Amino acid sequence: MLDHLWSLLDTHYSEMVEIRRYLHMHPEVSFKEVKTASYIVNYYEKLGVDVRSNVGGNGVVATIKGDLPGPTVALRADFDALPIQDEKDVEYKSTVPGVMHACGHDGHTATLLVLAKVLFNNRHLLNGNIVLIHQHAEEYAPGGALAMINDGCLDGVDVIFGTHLWATLPVGKIEYRVGPIMAAADRFEITILGQGGHGAQPHQTKDAILIGSQVVSNLQQIVSRKVDPVETAVVTVGSFVAENAFNIIADSAKLIGTVRTFDEDVRTQIEQEIEHVIKGTCLMNEAQYDYQFLRGYPPVVNHPNETEFLKNVSAHVPGIHTIEESPLQMIAEDFGYYLQHVKGTFFFTGAMPANEKHAYPHHHPKFDIDEKSLLIAAKTLCKAAIQYQLDSVNGKQVSL
């Protein structure tokens, strides 16, 4: 059966590429993906697949009901783009100024749509149902996953699988990891409230820029001196704004940054330690402050059995030549919300362009992928879904 389905995916590879390039040329940023969502819905409606739109916002959920009894497997793809100018010199370059698919979500969507087409046309072979979750707004917190879950996208789902096309991994390589694989992503905002004045009379002021600079420096000691060295954490200040004329000492300064962690206790510890640093620094300088810690996505924590299952089935997928454990990734993904509700796993599919000189990282203005990765991702998700259903109805352990 799988050989038959894989052969059909091969046949539809050109359609995958066509869809991916169309979406690449017509990107929409998070929470504004109206046309993209409509494109996805229209694709399913033409196939005759049951589809629900406006799930938790712009989300789309399609359901393929197999003719045979068995579990319900969910597959997820995101479809939002980023506010980045596309600088590639390719025929499918973004036509929207300042917006591009710089993370591969166009490829995720193309992969899932064509896989759904193949599975729907062979639903008589399915031992259970397949739920296709097309998620909006992955790139920008609070994201689309939690809203879609609250709107029922996981109702009746037994397991979920998801993959991210990864442009810095060679095509044919799969990376998995049991347990945490991607970090929690939190945001902090700090406003230093000093006392401005003339640049020639600093003794009459409380320099918010100087105080803010001390805060930035002191924050670096949290990870190095407060967090247990066996834990992994990042504290980064990404924005420091105190705009004034050249001869004015700033009255206030605003700092914005991010915290990345895997452990909930460490996450809470850093939230508290940041305020200790701000409070102590401002006390020393007789200044005031405002501090907000805004919790974002949780870490992506893969379930052990389902991850081992994915690792094992990947070894039988055509085109995959390397399967390795992924290092911890400090970047974030709201797929973690799905894994808080149902068992499953999230993995990386190599998508490095054939010319490694063009292997730009994600979120880069010249980001691109090798489109052969679409087919490998589709076959891997297909194998995972079908094999999970077969093992379940045959009473086998998911961990194999």
Short mmCIF file of C-alpha atoms in Angstrom, two decimals:
data_model
loop_
_atom_site.label_atom_id
_atom_site.label_comp_id
_atom_site.label_asym_id
_atom_site.label_seq_id
_atom_site.Cartn_x
_atom_site.Cartn_y
_atom_site.Cartn_z
CA MET A 1 0.00 0.00 0.00
CA LEU A 2 2.73 2.47 0.95
CA ASP A 3 4.62 1.83 -2.27
CA HIS A 4 1.43 2.66 -4.15
CA LEU A 5 0.89 5.89 -2.20
CA TRP A 6 4.53 6.92 -2.58
CA SER A 7 4.30 6.34 -6.33
CA LEU A 8 1.28 8.62 -6.48
CA LEU A 9 3.16 11.29 -4.54
CA ASP A 10 5.95 11.03 -7.10
CA THR A 11 3.37 11.57 -9.81
CA HIS A 12 2.07 14.70 -8.08
CA TYR A 13 5.50 16.18 -7.26
CA SER A 14 5.16 18.88 -9.94
CA GLU A 15 1.87 19.95 -8.36
CA MET A 16 3.59 20.28 -4.99
CA VAL A 17 6.20 22.56 -6.53
CA GLU A 18 3.53 24.57 -8.35
CA ILE A 19 1.55 25.14 -5.14
CA ARG A 20 4.66 26.02 -3.15
CA ARG A 21 5.77 28.57 -5.73
CA TYR A 22 2.32 30.12 -6.00
CA LEU A 23 2.19 30.58 -2.23
CA HIS A 24 5.76 31.88 -2.23
CA MET A 25 4.73 34.56 -4.71
CA HIS A 26 1.63 35.51 -2.70
CA PRO A 27 2.65 35.56 0.99
CA GLU A 28 0.60 36.94 3.87
CA VAL A 29 1.85 37.75 7.35
CA SER A 30 0.51 36.29 10.59
CA PHE A 31 -3.18 36.92 11.37
CA LYS A 32 -3.73 38.39 7.88
CA GLU A 33 -3.63 35.16 5.85
CA VAL A 34 -7.15 35.53 4.42
CA LYS A 35 -6.32 34.75 0.79
CA THR A 36 -4.00 31.88 1.71
CA ALA A 37 -6.69 30.32 3.88
CA SER A 38 -9.20 30.71 1.06
CA TYR A 39 -6.77 29.01 -1.35
CA ILE A 40 -6.45 26.04 1.01
CA VAL A 41 -10.22 25.76 1.52
CA ASN A 42 -10.87 25.92 -2.23
CA TYR A 43 -8.35 23.13 -2.82
CA TYR A 44 -10.16 20.82 -0.42
CA GLU A 45 -13.61 21.76 -1.67
CA LYS A 46 -12.63 20.89 -5.23
CA LEU A 47 -11.43 17.50 -4.01
CA GLY A 48 -14.64 16.92 -2.08
CA VAL A 49 -12.91 16.73 1.31
CA ASP A 50 -14.80 17.81 4.42
CA VAL A 51 -13.22 21.13 5.38
CA ARG A 52 -13.82 23.73 8.06
CA SER A 53 -12.58 27.32 7.72
CA ASN A 54 -12.05 30.14 10.24
CA VAL A 55 -10.88 27.68 12.89
CA GLY A 56 -9.51 29.75 15.73
CA GLY A 57 -9.09 32.64 13.31
CA ASN A 58 -7.75 31.97 9.83
CA GLY A 59 -7.08 28.27 10.48
CA VAL A 60 -8.35 25.49 8.22
CA VAL A 61 -9.07 21.89 9.22
CA ALA A 62 -9.85 19.13 6.71
CA THR A 63 -10.87 15.58 7.62
CA ILE A 64 -10.42 12.44 5.54
CA LYS A 65 -12.55 9.57 6.81
CA GLY A 66 -11.07 6.18 6.06
CA ASP A 67 -13.32 3.32 5.03
CA LEU A 68 -11.85 1.06 7.71
CA PRO A 69 -11.98 1.53 11.50
CA GLY A 70 -8.92 2.79 13.32
CA PRO A 71 -7.35 5.76 15.11
CA THR A 72 -7.39 9.40 14.03
CA VAL A 73 -4.02 10.84 13.04
CA ALA A 74 -3.49 14.59 12.73
CA LEU A 75 -0.89 16.17 10.44
CA ARG A 76 -0.10 19.86 10.77
CA ALA A 77 1.31 22.53 8.49
CA ASP A 78 1.54 26.28 9.07
CA PHE A 79 1.02 28.85 6.29
CA ASP A 80 1.94 32.37 7.44
CA ALA A 81 4.82 34.43 6.03
CA LEU A 82 7.15 37.05 7.51
CA PRO A 83 7.54 40.84 7.16
CA ILE A 84 10.82 40.51 5.22
CA GLN A 85 11.71 41.79 1.75
CA ASP A 86 12.45 38.91 -0.64
CA GLU A 87 15.92 39.45 -2.11
CA LYS A 88 16.18 36.24 -4.14
CA ASP A 89 16.60 36.35 -7.90
CA VAL A 90 14.15 33.60 -8.84
CA GLU A 91 11.04 33.41 -11.00
CA TYR A 92 8.86 32.67 -7.97
CA LYS A 93 10.08 35.64 -5.95
CA SER A 94 7.48 37.24 -3.67
CA THR A 95 5.22 39.75 -5.42
CA VAL A 96 4.27 41.41 -2.12
CA PRO A 97 6.65 44.20 -1.07
CA GLY A 98 8.14 43.62 2.37
CA VAL A 99 6.58 40.16 2.82
CA MET A 100 8.03 36.74 2.02
CA HIS A 101 7.97 33.08 2.98
CA ALA A 102 11.35 33.08 4.71
CA CYS A 103 10.74 29.98 6.83
CA GLY A 104 9.34 27.30 4.54
CA HIS A 105 5.68 27.47 5.50
CA ASP A 106 4.73 27.61 1.83
CA GLY A 107 6.46 24.25 1.45
CA HIS A 108 4.70 22.84 4.49
CA THR A 109 1.35 23.77 3.01
CA ALA A 110 2.11 22.38 -0.45
CA THR A 111 3.31 19.12 1.12
CA LEU A 112 0.17 18.63 3.18
CA LEU A 113 -2.27 19.58 0.42
CA VAL A 114 -0.89 17.10 -2.09
CA LEU A 115 -0.51 14.38 0.54
CA ALA A 116 -4.15 14.95 1.48
CA LYS A 117 -5.15 14.59 -2.17
CA VAL A 118 -3.41 11.23 -2.45
CA LEU A 119 -4.83 9.96 0.84
CA PHE A 120 -8.36 11.12 0.05
CA ASN A 121 -8.31 9.38 -3.34
CA ASN A 122 -7.24 6.20 -1.52
CA ARG A 123 -9.40 6.52 1.58
CA HIS A 124 -10.67 2.99 1.05
CA LEU A 125 -7.22 1.87 2.26
CA LEU A 126 -7.19 3.96 5.45
CA ASN A 127 -7.60 2.28 8.83
CA GLY A 128 -9.01 5.37 10.52
CA ASN A 129 -9.22 9.09 9.86
CA ILE A 130 -6.66 11.73 8.87
CA VAL A 131 -7.06 15.29 10.14
CA LEU A 132 -5.17 17.95 8.19
CA ILE A 133 -4.47 21.01 10.36
CA HIS A 134 -3.49 24.09 8.37
CA GLN A 135 -2.44 26.59 10.97
CA HIS A 136 -2.25 30.34 10.64
CA ALA A 137 0.02 32.69 12.60
CA GLU A 138 2.85 30.46 13.78
CA GLU A 139 5.40 33.25 13.45
CA TYR A 140 3.87 35.78 15.82
CA ALA A 141 2.73 35.19 19.40
CA PRO A 142 0.17 34.37 20.67
CA GLY A 143 0.17 32.25 17.50
CA GLY A 144 -2.59 30.25 15.93
CA ALA A 145 -2.16 26.81 17.49
CA LEU A 146 -3.81 27.47 20.85
CA ALA A 147 -6.77 29.25 19.29
CA MET A 148 -7.29 26.36 16.86
CA ILE A 149 -7.09 23.83 19.69
CA ASN A 150 -9.68 25.80 21.64
CA ASP A 151 -11.84 25.73 18.52
CA GLY A 152 -11.72 21.94 18.37
CA CYS A 153 -9.02 21.07 15.83
CA LEU A 154 -7.78 18.21 18.03
CA ASP A 155 -11.20 16.81 18.93
CA GLY A 156 -11.05 13.04 18.51
CA VAL A 157 -7.37 13.07 17.51
CA ASP A 158 -5.22 10.24 18.90
CA VAL A 159 -1.78 11.36 17.71
CA ILE A 160 -0.20 14.27 15.84
CA PHE A 161 2.85 14.50 13.60
CA GLY A 162 4.49 17.62 12.23
CA THR A 163 7.68 18.50 10.40
CA HIS A 164 9.64 21.62 9.60
CA LEU A 165 11.57 21.89 6.35
CA TRP A 166 15.07 22.82 7.50
CA ALA A 167 17.23 24.73 5.04
CA THR A 168 20.48 24.16 6.91
CA LEU A 169 20.15 20.36 6.82
CA PRO A 170 20.95 18.43 3.63
CA VAL A 171 18.11 16.91 1.66
CA GLY A 172 17.62 13.30 2.71
CA LYS A 173 18.38 13.93 6.36
CA ILE A 174 15.82 13.68 9.16
CA GLU A 175 16.46 14.97 12.68
CA TYR A 176 14.34 13.91 15.65
CA ARG A 177 14.63 14.25 19.42
CA VAL A 178 12.86 12.64 22.36
CA GLY A 179 11.67 15.19 24.91
CA PRO A 180 12.38 18.91 24.49
CA ILE A 181 13.53 19.84 21.00
CA MET A 182 12.59 23.54 20.67
CA ALA A 183 12.59 26.19 23.38
CA ALA A 184 9.93 28.23 25.11
CA ALA A 185 9.98 31.80 23.80
CA ASP A 186 9.15 34.66 26.15
CA ARG A 187 9.35 38.42 25.73
CA PHE A 188 10.30 41.05 28.28
CA GLU A 189 9.86 44.81 28.16
CA ILE A 190 11.71 47.16 30.49
CA THR A 191 11.22 50.93 30.75
CA ILE A 192 13.83 52.85 32.72
CA LEU A 193 12.37 56.03 34.20
CA GLY A 194 15.16 58.44 34.96
CA GLN A 195 15.38 62.22 34.97
CA GLY A 196 16.37 64.01 31.78
CA GLY A 197 18.29 67.19 31.39
CA HIS A 198 20.96 69.08 29.52
CA GLY A 199 23.87 67.06 28.19
CA ALA A 200 26.27 69.61 29.71
CA GLN A 201 24.80 69.14 33.19
CA PRO A 202 24.78 65.39 33.87
CA HIS A 203 25.01 65.88 37.62
CA GLN A 204 21.46 67.21 37.58
CA THR A 205 20.04 64.15 35.83
CA LYS A 206 19.44 60.43 36.19
CA ASP A 207 20.67 59.17 32.84
CA ALA A 208 18.26 56.54 31.54
CA ILE A 209 20.68 55.45 28.80
CA LEU A 210 23.48 54.86 31.30
CA ILE A 211 21.14 52.99 33.64
CA GLY A 212 19.73 50.95 30.76
CA SER A 213 23.25 50.06 29.65
CA GLN A 214 24.04 48.81 33.13
CA VAL A 215 20.86 46.71 33.06
CA VAL A 216 21.87 45.14 29.74
CA SER A 217 25.29 44.29 31.12
CA ASN A 218 23.94 42.93 34.39
CA LEU A 219 21.36 40.76 32.64
CA GLN A 220 24.20 38.74 31.14
CA GLN A 221 25.05 37.44 34.59
CA ILE A 222 21.70 35.65 34.98
CA VAL A 223 22.56 32.72 32.72
CA SER A 224 26.24 32.62 33.65
CA ARG A 225 25.85 33.00 37.43
CA LYS A 226 22.25 32.28 38.44
CA VAL A 227 21.08 29.39 36.26
CA ASP A 228 22.38 25.88 36.92
CA PRO A 229 25.10 25.28 34.30
CA VAL A 230 23.55 21.96 33.26
CA GLU A 231 20.40 23.81 32.16
CA THR A 232 20.10 25.64 28.85
CA ALA A 233 18.88 29.23 28.66
CA VAL A 234 19.27 32.44 26.68
CA VAL A 235 18.59 36.05 27.69
CA THR A 236 18.87 38.49 24.77
CA VAL A 237 18.14 42.22 24.60
CA GLY A 238 17.11 42.88 21.03
CA SER A 239 15.99 46.51 21.23
CA PHE A 240 17.26 49.51 23.21
CA VAL A 241 15.53 52.80 22.40
CA ALA A 242 16.14 56.22 23.99
CA GLU A 243 15.93 58.66 21.12
CA ASN A 244 16.83 62.27 21.89
CA ALA A 245 18.74 65.24 20.51
CA PHE A 246 22.53 64.93 20.76
CA ASN A 247 22.74 67.32 23.71
CA ILE A 248 19.94 65.90 25.87
CA ILE A 249 20.27 63.27 28.58
CA ALA A 250 17.47 60.76 28.22
CA ASP A 251 14.55 60.84 30.61
CA SER A 252 13.54 57.27 29.76
CA ALA A 253 14.79 54.24 27.86
CA LYS A 254 13.00 51.13 26.69
CA LEU A 255 14.56 47.68 26.42
CA ILE A 256 12.87 44.73 24.74
CA GLY A 257 14.25 41.21 24.66
CA THR A 258 13.60 37.50 24.67
CA VAL A 259 14.17 34.58 27.04
CA ARG A 260 14.56 31.02 25.76
CA THR A 261 14.33 28.02 28.09
CA PHE A 262 13.33 24.36 28.16
CA ASP A 263 12.58 23.87 31.86
CA GLU A 264 9.56 25.52 33.50
CA ASP A 265 11.38 26.15 36.78
CA VAL A 266 14.25 27.83 34.95
CA ARG A 267 11.74 29.87 32.98
CA THR A 268 10.18 31.16 36.20
CA GLN A 269 13.58 31.73 37.81
CA ILE A 270 14.76 33.93 34.94
CA GLU A 271 11.53 35.92 34.98
CA GLN A 272 12.23 36.74 38.64
CA GLU A 273 15.97 37.28 38.21
CA ILE A 274 15.42 39.86 35.48
CA GLU A 275 13.40 41.97 37.89
CA HIS A 276 16.04 41.57 40.60
CA VAL A 277 18.61 42.97 38.17
CA ILE A 278 16.39 45.88 37.12
CA LYS A 279 15.38 46.71 40.68
CA GLY A 280 18.93 46.64 42.02
CA THR A 281 20.36 48.69 39.16
CA CYS A 282 17.63 51.30 39.36
CA LEU A 283 17.93 51.50 43.17
CA MET A 284 21.65 52.20 42.84
CA ASN A 285 20.90 55.01 40.38
CA GLU A 286 17.79 56.38 42.15
CA ALA A 287 15.61 55.62 39.14
CA GLN A 288 12.24 53.96 38.67
CA TYR A 289 11.23 51.25 36.21
CA ASP A 290 8.38 49.35 34.61
CA TYR A 291 8.80 45.64 33.84
CA GLN A 292 6.63 43.18 31.95
CA PHE A 293 7.39 39.53 31.28
CA LEU A 294 5.14 38.18 28.54
CA ARG A 295 5.04 34.40 28.28
CA GLY A 296 5.00 33.12 24.72
CA TYR A 297 5.10 29.62 23.26
CA PRO A 298 5.89 26.68 25.52
CA PRO A 299 8.78 24.39 24.60
CA VAL A 300 8.14 21.69 22.01
CA VAL A 301 8.37 18.47 24.02
CA ASN A 302 8.15 15.30 21.93
CA HIS A 303 6.57 12.18 23.38
CA PRO A 304 9.03 9.26 23.68
CA ASN A 305 7.09 6.41 22.03
CA GLU A 306 5.84 8.49 19.12
CA THR A 307 9.32 9.94 18.52
CA GLU A 308 10.95 6.51 18.50
CA PHE A 309 8.17 5.37 16.17
CA LEU A 310 8.89 8.27 13.79
CA LYS A 311 12.61 7.53 13.91
CA ASN A 312 12.00 3.89 13.00
CA VAL A 313 9.52 4.45 10.19
CA SER A 314 11.73 7.15 8.62
CA ALA A 315 14.35 4.52 7.93
CA HIS A 316 12.02 2.99 5.34
CA VAL A 317 11.14 6.20 3.48
CA PRO A 318 12.61 6.60 -0.03
CA GLY A 319 15.03 9.51 -0.26
CA ILE A 320 16.06 9.50 3.40
CA HIS A 321 19.69 8.52 3.87
CA THR A 322 20.49 9.93 7.33
CA ILE A 323 18.47 9.88 10.56
CA GLU A 324 20.07 11.62 13.52
CA GLU A 325 19.16 13.05 16.88
CA SER A 326 18.63 16.80 16.69
CA PRO A 327 20.53 19.14 18.96
CA LEU A 328 18.42 21.34 21.19
CA GLN A 329 17.06 24.29 19.20
CA MET A 330 16.70 27.62 21.01
CA ILE A 331 14.21 28.82 18.41
CA ALA A 332 10.51 28.35 19.16
CA GLU A 333 7.41 26.80 17.57
CA ASP A 334 3.83 26.78 18.80
CA PHE A 335 3.54 23.09 17.87
CA GLY A 336 4.31 22.63 21.56
CA TYR A 337 0.67 23.45 22.35
CA TYR A 338 -0.56 20.45 20.34
CA LEU A 339 1.80 18.15 22.22
CA GLN A 340 0.36 19.37 25.52
CA HIS A 341 -3.00 17.97 24.44
CA VAL A 342 -2.26 14.80 22.45
CA LYS A 343 0.70 12.50 21.96
CA GLY A 344 2.95 13.08 18.99
CA THR A 345 6.26 14.34 17.70
CA PHE A 346 7.80 17.16 15.68
CA PHE A 347 10.87 16.61 13.49
CA PHE A 348 13.08 18.34 10.94
CA THR A 349 13.28 17.44 7.25
CA GLY A 350 16.45 18.51 5.44
CA ALA A 351 15.80 21.10 2.72
CA MET A 352 19.22 22.62 1.99
CA PRO A 353 19.51 24.00 -1.56
CA ALA A 354 21.74 21.92 -3.83
CA ASN A 355 24.14 24.85 -4.09
CA GLU A 356 25.27 25.21 -0.48
CA LYS A 357 26.28 28.83 -1.15
CA HIS A 358 22.54 29.52 -1.32
CA ALA A 359 21.78 27.78 1.98
CA TYR A 360 20.66 30.88 3.82
CA PRO A 361 19.24 30.46 7.33
CA HIS A 362 15.58 30.78 8.14
CA HIS A 363 14.23 34.35 8.28
CA HIS A 364 16.95 35.55 5.89
CA PRO A 365 15.92 37.76 2.91
CA LYS A 366 17.45 35.22 0.50
CA PHE A 367 16.02 32.14 2.20
CA ASP A 368 15.07 29.27 -0.10
CA ILE A 369 14.74 25.48 -0.03
CA ASP A 370 15.44 22.52 -2.28
CA GLU A 371 11.96 21.53 -3.40
CA LYS A 372 12.89 17.84 -3.42
CA SER A 373 12.42 18.10 0.35
CA LEU A 374 8.66 18.52 -0.20
CA LEU A 375 8.39 14.99 -1.53
CA ILE A 376 10.47 13.53 1.30
CA ALA A 377 8.37 15.35 3.90
CA ALA A 378 5.17 14.11 2.26
CA LYS A 379 6.37 10.50 2.15
CA THR A 380 7.56 10.61 5.75
CA LEU A 381 4.26 12.00 7.04
CA CYS A 382 2.41 9.48 4.87
CA LYS A 383 4.44 6.60 6.28
CA ALA A 384 3.96 7.81 9.86
CA ALA A 385 0.19 8.17 9.51
CA ILE A 386 -0.43 4.92 7.67
CA GLN A 387 1.94 2.84 9.79
CA TYR A 388 0.51 4.26 13.02
CA GLN A 389 -2.97 3.26 11.96
CA LEU A 390 -1.88 -0.21 10.85
CA ASP A 391 0.04 -0.86 14.06
CA SER A 392 -2.89 0.33 16.14
CA VAL A 393 -5.45 -1.93 14.50
CA ASN A 394 -3.02 -4.86 14.64
CA GLY A 395 -2.42 -4.32 18.34
CA LYS A 396 1.26 -3.46 18.02
CA GLN A 397 3.05 -1.07 20.38
CA VAL A 398 3.61 2.35 18.84
CA SER A 399 7.21 2.31 20.02
CA LEU A 400 7.77 -0.78 17.84
#
